[in-house]
């Protein structure tokens, strides 16, 4: 009998018998996360539609306020109080406004851990794969059913293996690799599959989080790193979770990082990706540095290294939204935040920020934004005529100085 | 007789309901009123109960927001036909009891057609006078859709399908 993929190992452990890709199984997720945008509806489904007054397992549930944080209008304010009341009544964990983006907080709190199943009311729940968890996004009704019954059903996914060789060259990072995968595989290229990332035991956790958060942009159900390197140093890894040399993969894609150029996604699809050199000079109005994909300390530091002693272009806004309070505190502890603010950045509350166009930097008609986020769908950040480009933090920072999409490597040379 | 609303590939959930129109942002409004409000104002203004949505590949990609299919249910969309669906949307639509069909041949006929009549009980669809069989739906999905969604299914059976 051949070995198991990481997804098969994690799901097998949960159900207590070996399972293979293609099987439909009922699992008890270790965690079912809800954020402020959808939790009010989830609570109503649990109570009013399912008729359940007490959740099945309070330890399974985590609530995070990140999508509109703090509240932007009376509607969101009322909804947030409704969530706070539910958290107190059911005695479940709530990370309130300012704590950070759900996907960052659950990793920092070690709620997402190697070998766990974490489902969330958010498509970017694939992020938990960065720490060797099976993380997957679901709709409100599925999350409500977990809260009510403790269980959910899922189909054990086939696995797409990304086999990486080489190392990032200067000016290239995990975001460029994530965008390159979108470019090569397309927005539907991993639908129904789990992705495993191999050959990157050297990649720090923040880079893994960038990659795993964007697994969903390929349609994937999960995006899992083997629990090695920094993850193995920071987390306990169960002995049954390891890379099985004879696991069966549905598909393998090989990528040589030595050949990888900085990548930029252009409006309005995350798989419409070009080499940076093909889009330099594109004028921009806003740079957004943040999100679950690229809002961590290391991302802010990459930007600060480029913005040190510089000013952003006078016609441009630079929005900085740290992924969490802890990440913000790291940026305060050294000179990172001060460099960004001195360059002209606007700092907003840790959370999702402008990513969904709801607050803290909504785009106006015809605004052009260069974002370090993960989605550039039409109208996502505001007016339907606004445009979103996606890049790494380094490219975003260099572009904030010039007001147009700029290669940070050339910027350094010219100064 | 139903209208056919035609779409291409990769219709994302931000197009179906922009995040700015989420029930969270506008708790006193009907999210059905926001269906395709910016991407397809014609659908938003003119779609009537029973209308069909037809798309090519990867319908419903992007955000997991269930209020996107829910908005279509509020508009009483009769069914969604596509060459393929994004995973989370497909699951959400089934959970809400919305009939979803994966059938490239029917999609091609519907995209070329002007009106259609869906007969779920009979398992057929009449497109411009020609009757076609509806494709097989996976058994677990059929059980959920027939029950009117996963919530009524679980309330009735006390378990998930196939468990």
Coordinates of C-alpha atoms in Angstrom, one line a residue:
Chain A
X1 CA 0.0 0.0 0.0
X2 CA 1.4 3.3 -1.0
X3 CA 1.9 6.2 1.3
X4 CA -0.5 9.1 2.1
X5 CA -0.4 12.7 1.2
X6 CA -0.3 15.3 4.0
X7 CA -4.1 15.9 3.5
X8 CA -4.8 12.2 3.6
X9 CA -2.7 11.8 6.8
X10 CA -4.4 14.7 8.6
X11 CA -7.9 13.5 7.6
X12 CA -7.1 9.9 8.4
X13 CA -5.9 10.9 11.9
X14 CA -9.2 12.8 12.4
X15 CA -11.5 10.0 11.4
X16 CA -9.4 7.2 13.0
X17 CA -8.8 5.1 9.8
X18 CA -6.7 5.4 6.7
X19 CA -8.6 7.4 4.0
X20 CA -7.7 8.1 0.4
X21 CA -8.4 10.8 -2.1
X22 CA -12.0 10.6 -3.4
X23 CA -13.7 9.4 -0.2
X24 CA -16.5 11.4 1.4
X25 CA -15.9 11.5 5.1
X26 CA -17.4 13.2 8.2
X27 CA -14.7 14.9 10.3
X28 CA -14.7 16.8 13.6
X29 CA -12.6 19.9 12.8
X30 CA -10.2 21.0 15.5
X31 CA -11.3 24.5 14.9
X32 CA -14.2 26.3 13.1
X33 CA -13.4 30.0 12.7
X34 CA -15.9 32.7 12.1
X35 CA -15.1 36.4 11.3
X36 CA -17.3 39.4 11.9
X37 CA -18.5 39.6 8.3
X38 CA -20.4 36.3 8.4
X39 CA -20.7 35.4 12.0
X40 CA -24.0 37.2 12.6
X41 CA -25.6 35.1 9.9
X42 CA -23.9 31.9 11.2
X43 CA -25.4 32.6 14.7
X44 CA -28.8 33.1 13.2
X45 CA -28.5 29.8 11.2
X46 CA -27.4 27.9 14.4
X47 CA -30.2 29.3 16.6
X48 CA -33.1 30.1 14.3
X49 CA -32.8 27.5 11.5
X50 CA -31.1 24.6 13.3
X51 CA -32.9 25.4 16.6
X52 CA -29.7 24.8 18.6
X53 CA -29.2 27.0 21.7
X54 CA -25.9 25.6 22.9
X55 CA -23.0 25.0 20.6
X56 CA -21.7 21.4 20.3
X57 CA -18.1 22.1 21.4
X58 CA -17.1 25.5 22.6
X59 CA -13.4 24.6 22.3
X60 CA -13.8 24.2 18.5
X61 CA -15.0 27.8 17.9
X62 CA -12.9 30.9 17.4
X63 CA -14.3 34.3 16.5
X64 CA -12.2 37.1 15.1
X65 CA -13.2 40.7 14.3
X66 CA -11.1 41.7 11.3
X67 CA -13.2 42.5 8.2
X68 CA -14.5 45.8 9.4
X69 CA -12.4 46.8 12.4
X70 CA -13.4 48.9 14.1
X71 CA -17.0 49.3 13.0
X72 CA -17.6 51.7 10.2
X73 CA -21.4 52.3 10.5
X74 CA -24.3 51.6 12.7
X75 CA -25.0 48.3 10.9
X76 CA -21.6 46.8 11.5
X77 CA -21.4 48.2 15.1
X78 CA -24.7 46.5 16.0
X79 CA -23.6 43.3 14.3
X80 CA -20.3 43.3 16.3
X81 CA -22.2 43.7 19.6
X82 CA -24.4 40.8 18.5
X83 CA -21.2 38.7 18.1
X84 CA -19.8 39.8 21.4
X85 CA -23.0 38.8 23.2
X86 CA -22.9 35.4 21.5
X87 CA -19.3 34.9 22.5
X88 CA -20.1 35.6 26.2
X89 CA -23.2 33.5 26.2
X90 CA -21.5 30.5 24.7
X91 CA -18.2 31.1 26.4
X92 CA -16.2 30.9 23.2
X93 CA -12.9 32.6 22.3
X94 CA -13.3 36.0 20.7
X95 CA -10.4 38.1 19.3
X96 CA -11.9 41.6 19.1
X97 CA -11.1 44.5 16.8
X98 CA -7.4 45.4 16.6
X99 CA -6.1 41.9 17.3
X100 CA -5.6 41.2 13.7
X101 CA -6.6 39.2 10.6
X102 CA -8.1 35.8 11.5
X103 CA -5.5 33.8 9.5
X104 CA -2.6 35.6 11.3
X105 CA -4.2 35.4 14.8
X106 CA -4.9 31.7 14.6
X107 CA -1.3 31.0 13.7
X108 CA 0.1 33.4 16.4
X109 CA -2.2 31.8 19.1
X110 CA -1.1 28.3 17.9
X111 CA -4.8 27.4 17.4
X112 CA -3.8 26.4 13.9
X113 CA -1.1 23.7 14.4
X114 CA 0.6 21.0 12.4
X115 CA -1.9 18.1 11.8
X116 CA -5.0 20.0 12.7
X117 CA -8.2 20.5 10.6
X118 CA -9.2 24.2 10.6
X119 CA -12.2 25.3 8.7
X120 CA -13.2 28.9 8.5
X121 CA -16.0 31.1 7.0
X122 CA -13.3 32.6 4.8
X123 CA -11.9 31.4 1.5
X124 CA -8.3 32.3 2.6
X125 CA -8.5 29.7 5.4
X126 CA -6.1 27.8 3.1
X127 CA -3.6 30.0 5.0
X128 CA -3.3 27.5 7.9
X129 CA -1.5 25.1 5.5
X130 CA 1.5 27.3 6.2
X131 CA 1.9 25.5 9.6
X132 CA 1.1 22.1 8.3
X133 CA -2.7 22.2 9.1
X134 CA -5.5 21.2 6.7
X135 CA -7.1 24.6 6.4
X136 CA -10.1 25.1 4.2
X137 CA -12.8 27.8 3.6
X138 CA -16.5 27.1 3.8
X139 CA -19.7 29.0 3.6
X140 CA -21.7 30.2 6.5
X141 CA -24.1 27.3 6.6
X142 CA -21.3 24.7 6.7
X143 CA -19.7 26.6 9.6
X144 CA -23.1 26.9 11.4
X145 CA -23.4 23.1 11.1
X146 CA -20.0 22.6 12.7
X147 CA -20.9 24.9 15.6
X148 CA -24.2 23.0 16.0
X149 CA -23.1 19.4 15.5
X150 CA -19.3 19.5 16.0
X151 CA -18.9 17.9 12.5
X152 CA -18.7 18.6 8.8
X153 CA -18.4 16.4 5.7
X154 CA -15.7 16.7 3.1
X155 CA -14.3 14.9 0.2
X156 CA -10.7 13.8 0.7
X157 CA -8.9 15.8 -2.0
X158 CA -6.4 14.7 -4.6
X159 CA -3.0 16.5 -4.3
X160 CA -1.1 18.8 -6.6
X161 CA 2.6 18.8 -5.8
X162 CA 4.6 21.9 -6.4
X163 CA 8.3 20.8 -6.5
X164 CA 10.6 23.8 -6.1
X165 CA 14.3 23.9 -6.9
X166 CA 16.8 26.8 -6.5
X167 CA 16.4 30.0 -4.3
X168 CA 14.8 33.4 -4.8
X169 CA 17.1 35.8 -6.4
X170 CA 17.4 39.3 -4.8
X171 CA 14.2 41.3 -5.2
X172 CA 12.1 38.1 -5.7
X173 CA 10.1 36.5 -2.9
X174 CA 7.3 34.2 -2.0
X175 CA 4.6 36.5 -3.4
X176 CA 6.3 36.3 -6.8
X177 CA 6.1 32.5 -6.6
X178 CA 2.5 32.6 -5.6
X179 CA 1.6 34.9 -8.5
X180 CA 3.7 32.7 -10.9
X181 CA 1.6 29.7 -9.8
X182 CA -1.6 31.6 -10.6
X183 CA -0.1 32.5 -14.0
X184 CA 1.0 28.9 -14.8
X185 CA -2.0 27.0 -13.3
X186 CA -4.8 29.6 -13.8
X187 CA -7.5 30.6 -11.4
X188 CA -9.2 27.2 -11.6
X189 CA -6.0 25.1 -11.9
X190 CA -6.2 23.4 -8.5
X191 CA -10.0 23.2 -8.1
X192 CA -11.0 20.5 -5.6
X193 CA -7.3 19.7 -5.0
X194 CA -5.0 20.2 -2.1
X195 CA -1.6 21.7 -3.0
X196 CA 1.6 20.6 -1.3
X197 CA 4.7 22.8 -1.5
X198 CA 8.0 20.8 -1.6
X199 CA 11.6 21.8 -1.7
X200 CA 11.3 24.9 0.5
X201 CA 12.2 23.7 4.0
X202 CA 14.3 26.9 4.1
X203 CA 11.3 29.2 3.5
X204 CA 10.4 31.2 6.7
X205 CA 6.9 31.1 8.1
X206 CA 5.8 34.4 6.7
X207 CA 6.7 33.3 3.2
X208 CA 4.7 30.1 3.7
X209 CA 1.7 32.1 4.9
X210 CA 1.9 34.2 1.7
X211 CA 1.9 31.0 -0.4
X212 CA -0.8 29.1 1.5
X213 CA -3.1 32.1 1.6
X214 CA -3.1 32.2 -2.2
X215 CA -3.8 28.5 -2.7
X216 CA -7.4 29.4 -3.0
X217 CA -6.6 31.8 -5.9
X218 CA -6.0 28.5 -7.8
X219 CA -9.3 27.1 -6.6
X220 CA -7.6 24.8 -4.2
X221 CA -9.2 23.3 -1.1
X222 CA -6.0 23.5 0.9
X223 CA -2.4 24.6 0.5
X224 CA -0.1 22.7 2.8
X225 CA 3.6 22.9 3.6
X226 CA 5.4 20.0 5.2
X227 CA 5.9 20.9 8.9
X228 CA 9.7 21.4 8.6
X229 CA 12.1 24.3 9.0
X230 CA 10.8 27.3 11.0
X231 CA 7.4 25.6 11.6
X232 CA 9.1 22.5 13.1
X233 CA 11.1 24.8 15.4
X234 CA 8.1 26.7 16.6
X235 CA 5.4 24.0 16.8
X236 CA 5.1 20.4 18.1
X237 CA 4.8 18.2 15.0
X238 CA 2.9 14.9 15.5
X239 CA 5.0 11.9 14.6
X240 CA 2.5 10.6 12.1
X241 CA 2.7 13.8 10.0
X242 CA 5.6 13.6 7.5
X243 CA 6.3 13.6 3.8
X244 CA 5.7 10.0 2.6
X245 CA 8.1 9.2 -0.3
X246 CA 5.5 7.1 -2.1
X247 CA 2.5 9.2 -1.6
X248 CA 0.4 9.5 -4.8
X249 CA 0.1 12.9 -6.3
X250 CA -2.5 13.7 -9.0
X251 CA -0.1 16.2 -10.7
X252 CA 3.3 17.6 -10.2
X253 CA 4.5 21.1 -11.2
X254 CA 8.3 21.8 -11.1
X255 CA 9.5 25.4 -10.7
X256 CA 13.1 26.6 -10.7
X257 CA 13.3 29.7 -8.5
X258 CA 16.6 30.7 -10.1
X259 CA 14.6 31.6 -13.2
X260 CA 11.8 33.4 -11.4
X261 CA 11.3 37.2 -12.1
X262 CA 9.2 39.5 -10.0
X263 CA 5.5 39.1 -11.0
X264 CA 2.6 41.5 -11.1
X265 CA -1.1 40.5 -11.5
X266 CA -3.0 43.0 -13.7
X267 CA -6.7 43.9 -13.6
X268 CA -9.1 42.1 -13.2
X269 CA -8.0 38.5 -12.6
X270 CA -5.4 37.1 -10.3
X271 CA -4.2 34.7 -13.0
X272 CA -3.6 37.6 -15.4
X273 CA 0.0 37.8 -14.4
X274 CA 3.0 39.4 -16.2
X275 CA 6.7 39.9 -15.5
X276 CA 7.3 43.1 -13.7
X277 CA 9.5 44.3 -16.6
X278 CA 6.4 44.2 -18.8
X279 CA 4.3 46.6 -16.7
X280 CA 6.9 49.1 -15.2
X281 CA 5.7 52.7 -15.7
X282 CA 2.0 52.0 -15.1
X283 CA 0.7 55.0 -13.1
X284 CA -0.9 54.3 -9.7
X285 CA -2.8 56.4 -7.2
X286 CA -2.7 54.1 -4.1
X287 CA -0.4 51.5 -2.7
X288 CA -1.9 49.1 -0.2
X289 CA 0.5 47.3 2.0
X290 CA -1.3 44.7 4.1
X291 CA -3.7 41.6 4.1
X292 CA -3.3 38.0 5.2
X293 CA -1.0 37.5 2.2
X294 CA 1.5 40.3 2.8
X295 CA 0.8 42.3 6.0
X296 CA 3.3 40.8 8.4
X297 CA 6.4 42.4 10.0
X298 CA 8.7 41.0 7.3
X299 CA 6.6 42.6 4.6
X300 CA 6.6 45.9 6.3
X301 CA 10.4 45.6 6.8
X302 CA 10.9 44.9 3.1
X303 CA 9.0 48.1 2.3
X304 CA 10.9 50.1 5.0
X305 CA 14.2 49.0 3.6
X306 CA 13.2 50.6 0.3
X307 CA 11.5 53.6 1.7
X308 CA 14.3 54.5 4.2
X309 CA 15.0 58.2 4.0
X310 CA 12.6 58.6 1.0
X311 CA 9.2 60.2 0.5
X312 CA 6.2 58.7 -1.3
X313 CA 5.1 60.4 -4.5
X314 CA 3.1 63.5 -3.7
X315 CA 0.1 62.3 -5.8
X316 CA -0.1 58.9 -4.1
X317 CA -1.6 57.4 -0.9
X318 CA 0.3 54.7 0.9
X319 CA -2.0 52.6 3.2
X320 CA -0.3 50.3 5.7
X321 CA -2.5 47.8 7.5
X322 CA -0.5 45.4 9.7
X323 CA -1.8 41.8 9.7
X324 CA -2.0 41.8 13.5
X325 CA -1.2 43.7 16.7
X326 CA 1.9 41.5 17.2
X327 CA 3.1 42.3 13.8
X328 CA 2.5 46.0 14.4
X329 CA 4.4 45.8 17.7
X330 CA 7.4 44.2 15.9
X331 CA 7.4 47.1 13.4
X332 CA 7.3 49.5 16.3
X333 CA 10.1 47.8 18.2
X334 CA 12.6 48.7 15.6
X335 CA 12.6 51.6 13.1
X336 CA 10.3 49.9 10.5
X337 CA 7.1 51.7 11.3
X338 CA 8.8 55.0 11.8
X339 CA 10.4 54.8 8.4
X340 CA 7.1 54.0 6.8
X341 CA 5.3 56.9 8.6
X342 CA 8.2 59.3 7.9
X343 CA 7.9 58.4 4.2
X344 CA 4.3 59.5 4.3
X345 CA 2.4 56.2 5.0
X346 CA -1.1 56.1 6.6
X347 CA -1.3 53.5 9.3
X348 CA -4.7 51.8 9.9
X349 CA -6.0 49.3 12.5
X350 CA -4.6 45.7 12.1
X351 CA -7.1 43.7 10.2
X352 CA -8.3 43.2 6.6
X353 CA -8.2 47.0 5.9
X354 CA -9.1 48.1 2.4
X355 CA -8.9 44.6 0.8
X356 CA -12.7 44.3 0.4
X357 CA -13.4 47.9 -0.3
X358 CA -15.4 48.4 2.8
X359 CA -13.4 50.9 4.9
X360 CA -10.0 52.3 5.6
X361 CA -9.1 53.2 2.0
X362 CA -12.0 52.4 -0.4
X363 CA -11.2 53.2 -4.0
X364 CA -13.0 55.9 -6.0
X365 CA -13.9 55.7 -9.6
X366 CA -10.8 55.2 -11.9
X367 CA -8.5 54.9 -8.9
X368 CA -5.6 52.6 -9.7
X369 CA -4.2 50.6 -6.7
X370 CA -1.1 48.5 -6.4
X371 CA -1.9 46.1 -3.6
X372 CA 0.2 43.4 -1.8
X373 CA -3.1 41.5 -1.3
X374 CA -4.4 38.4 -3.1
X375 CA -7.4 39.5 -5.2
X376 CA -7.9 42.0 -7.9
X377 CA -11.4 41.3 -9.0
X378 CA -13.3 44.2 -10.6
X379 CA -14.7 46.5 -7.9
X380 CA -13.3 44.4 -5.0
X381 CA -11.7 47.4 -3.3
X382 CA -14.4 50.0 -4.3
X383 CA -15.8 51.6 -7.4
X384 CA -16.3 49.2 -10.3
X385 CA -14.1 51.4 -12.5
X386 CA -11.2 51.2 -10.1
X387 CA -8.3 48.9 -10.9
X388 CA -6.1 46.7 -8.8
X389 CA -2.6 45.4 -9.5
X390 CA -1.0 42.8 -7.2
X391 CA 2.7 42.6 -6.3
X392 CA 5.2 41.9 -3.6
X393 CA 5.9 44.4 -0.8
X394 CA 9.2 45.4 -2.3
X395 CA 7.7 46.3 -5.7
X396 CA 4.8 48.1 -3.9
X397 CA 7.3 50.2 -1.8
X398 CA 9.4 51.1 -4.8
X399 CA 6.3 52.1 -6.8
X400 CA 5.1 54.3 -3.9
X401 CA 8.2 56.4 -4.3
X402 CA 7.8 57.0 -8.1
X403 CA 4.0 56.9 -8.4
X404 CA 4.3 54.2 -11.1
X405 CA 5.0 50.5 -11.1
X406 CA 8.7 50.3 -10.5
X407 CA 11.4 47.6 -10.2
X408 CA 13.0 48.0 -6.7
X409 CA 16.3 46.5 -8.0
X410 CA 16.6 49.3 -10.6
X411 CA 15.6 52.0 -8.1
X412 CA 18.5 51.0 -5.9
X413 CA 20.9 51.1 -8.7
X414 CA 19.9 54.6 -9.9
X415 CA 20.4 56.2 -6.4
Chain B
X1 CA -40.8 29.8 -19.8
X2 CA -37.7 31.4 -18.3
X3 CA -35.2 33.9 -19.3
X4 CA -31.6 32.7 -19.8
X5 CA -28.9 35.0 -18.3
X6 CA -25.6 34.3 -20.0
X7 CA -22.2 34.7 -18.5
X8 CA -18.6 33.8 -19.5
X9 CA -15.8 32.2 -17.5
X10 CA -14.5 33.0 -14.0
X11 CA -17.5 34.9 -12.7
X12 CA -16.3 35.7 -9.2
X13 CA -18.4 36.2 -6.1
X14 CA -17.4 39.9 -6.0
X15 CA -19.3 40.2 -9.3
X16 CA -22.4 38.4 -7.9
X17 CA -22.5 40.5 -4.7
X18 CA -19.8 43.1 -4.1
X19 CA -18.5 42.9 -0.5
X20 CA -19.7 46.4 0.1
X21 CA -23.3 45.1 -0.3
X22 CA -22.9 42.3 2.3
X23 CA -25.7 41.9 4.8
X24 CA -23.1 42.8 7.4
X25 CA -22.8 46.2 5.9
X26 CA -26.5 46.7 5.3
X27 CA -28.4 44.6 7.8
X28 CA -31.8 46.1 7.0
X29 CA -31.6 45.5 3.2
X30 CA -32.5 42.4 1.2
X31 CA -29.2 41.1 -0.3
X32 CA -31.3 39.8 -3.3
X33 CA -31.5 43.5 -4.4
X34 CA -27.7 43.5 -4.7
X35 CA -27.4 40.5 -7.0
X36 CA -25.1 41.4 -9.9
X37 CA -25.8 45.1 -9.0
X38 CA -22.6 46.3 -10.6
X39 CA -21.4 43.5 -13.0
X40 CA -24.8 42.9 -14.6
X41 CA -27.3 45.7 -13.9
X42 CA -29.7 44.2 -16.5
X43 CA -29.9 41.0 -14.4
X44 CA -30.2 43.1 -11.2
X45 CA -33.2 45.1 -12.5
X46 CA -35.0 42.5 -14.7
X47 CA -34.4 39.0 -13.4
X48 CA -37.6 37.3 -12.3
X49 CA -38.3 34.1 -10.3
X50 CA -37.4 30.9 -12.3
X51 CA -34.8 32.6 -14.5
X52 CA -31.8 30.5 -15.4
X53 CA -28.1 31.4 -15.1
X54 CA -25.7 29.9 -17.6
X55 CA -22.0 30.3 -17.5
X56 CA -18.9 28.6 -18.9
X57 CA -16.0 27.7 -16.6
X58 CA -15.3 28.2 -12.9
X59 CA -18.6 30.0 -11.9
X60 CA -18.5 31.5 -8.4
X61 CA -14.7 31.7 -7.9
X62 CA -13.1 33.8 -5.2
X63 CA -14.6 34.7 -1.8
X64 CA -16.5 32.0 0.2
X65 CA -19.3 34.6 0.9
X66 CA -22.5 32.5 1.0
X67 CA -24.5 35.7 0.5
X68 CA -23.6 35.5 -3.2
X69 CA -25.6 32.3 -3.8
X70 CA -28.1 33.4 -1.2
X71 CA -28.8 36.6 -3.1
X72 CA -29.5 34.4 -6.2
X73 CA -31.8 32.3 -4.1
X74 CA -33.6 35.4 -2.9
X75 CA -34.1 36.2 -6.5
X76 CA -35.5 32.7 -6.9
X77 CA -33.1 31.7 -9.7
X78 CA -34.4 28.4 -11.2
X79 CA -31.0 26.8 -11.7
X80 CA -27.4 27.5 -12.5
X81 CA -25.8 25.7 -15.4
X82 CA -22.0 25.8 -16.0
X83 CA -19.2 23.9 -17.5
X84 CA -17.6 24.0 -14.0
X85 CA -18.1 25.6 -10.7
X86 CA -15.6 26.9 -8.1
X87 CA -15.6 24.5 -5.2
X88 CA -16.9 26.6 -2.3
X89 CA -19.7 28.2 -4.4
X90 CA -20.9 24.8 -5.6
X91 CA -21.1 23.5 -2.1
X92 CA -22.8 26.7 -0.8
X93 CA -25.4 26.6 -3.6
X94 CA -26.2 22.9 -2.9
X95 CA -26.4 23.7 0.9
X96 CA -28.9 26.4 0.0
X97 CA -30.9 24.0 -2.2
X98 CA -30.2 25.8 -5.5
X99 CA -30.1 23.3 -8.4
X100 CA -26.7 23.4 -10.0
X101 CA -25.8 21.5 -13.2
X102 CA -22.4 20.8 -14.7
X103 CA -22.9 20.0 -18.4
X104 CA -20.9 21.7 -21.2
X105 CA -23.3 20.5 -24.0
X106 CA -26.3 22.0 -22.3
X107 CA -24.4 25.1 -21.6
X108 CA -23.6 25.5 -25.2
X109 CA -27.2 25.0 -26.2
X110 CA -28.4 27.4 -23.5
X111 CA -25.9 30.1 -24.6
X112 CA -27.2 29.8 -28.1
X113 CA -30.9 29.7 -27.0
X114 CA -33.3 32.5 -26.2
X115 CA -35.7 30.9 -23.7
X116 CA -36.0 27.7 -21.7
X117 CA -38.4 25.8 -19.5
X118 CA -36.9 23.7 -16.7
X119 CA -38.8 20.7 -15.4
X120 CA -36.9 19.4 -12.4
X121 CA -39.4 16.6 -11.6
X122 CA -39.3 15.3 -15.1
X123 CA -35.5 15.8 -15.3
X124 CA -35.6 17.7 -18.5
X125 CA -35.2 21.2 -19.9
X126 CA -36.9 22.6 -23.0
X127 CA -34.7 25.0 -24.9
X128 CA -36.3 26.9 -27.8
X129 CA -38.8 24.0 -28.3
X130 CA -36.2 21.1 -28.0
X131 CA -36.3 18.9 -25.0
X132 CA -33.1 17.7 -23.4
X133 CA -32.4 15.5 -20.4
X134 CA -30.8 17.2 -17.4
X135 CA -27.4 15.7 -16.3
X136 CA -27.0 13.4 -13.4
X137 CA -26.4 15.2 -10.1
X138 CA -24.1 13.5 -7.6
X139 CA -26.3 11.6 -5.1
X140 CA -25.3 13.5 -2.0
X141 CA -26.1 16.8 -3.8
X142 CA -29.4 15.5 -5.0
X143 CA -30.5 14.4 -1.5
X144 CA -29.6 17.9 -0.2
X145 CA -31.3 19.8 -3.0
X146 CA -34.4 17.7 -2.8
X147 CA -34.7 18.4 0.9
X148 CA -34.5 22.1 0.1
X149 CA -31.0 22.6 1.5
X150 CA -28.5 21.1 4.0
X151 CA -30.3 22.7 7.0
X152 CA -33.7 21.0 6.3
X153 CA -31.8 17.8 5.4
X154 CA -29.9 17.7 8.7
X155 CA -33.0 18.6 10.7
X156 CA -34.9 15.8 9.0
X157 CA -32.3 13.1 9.1
X158 CA -30.1 14.1 12.0
X159 CA -26.9 13.4 10.0
X160 CA -25.0 14.4 6.8
X161 CA -25.7 12.6 3.5
X162 CA -23.6 9.4 3.0
X163 CA -22.8 9.1 6.8

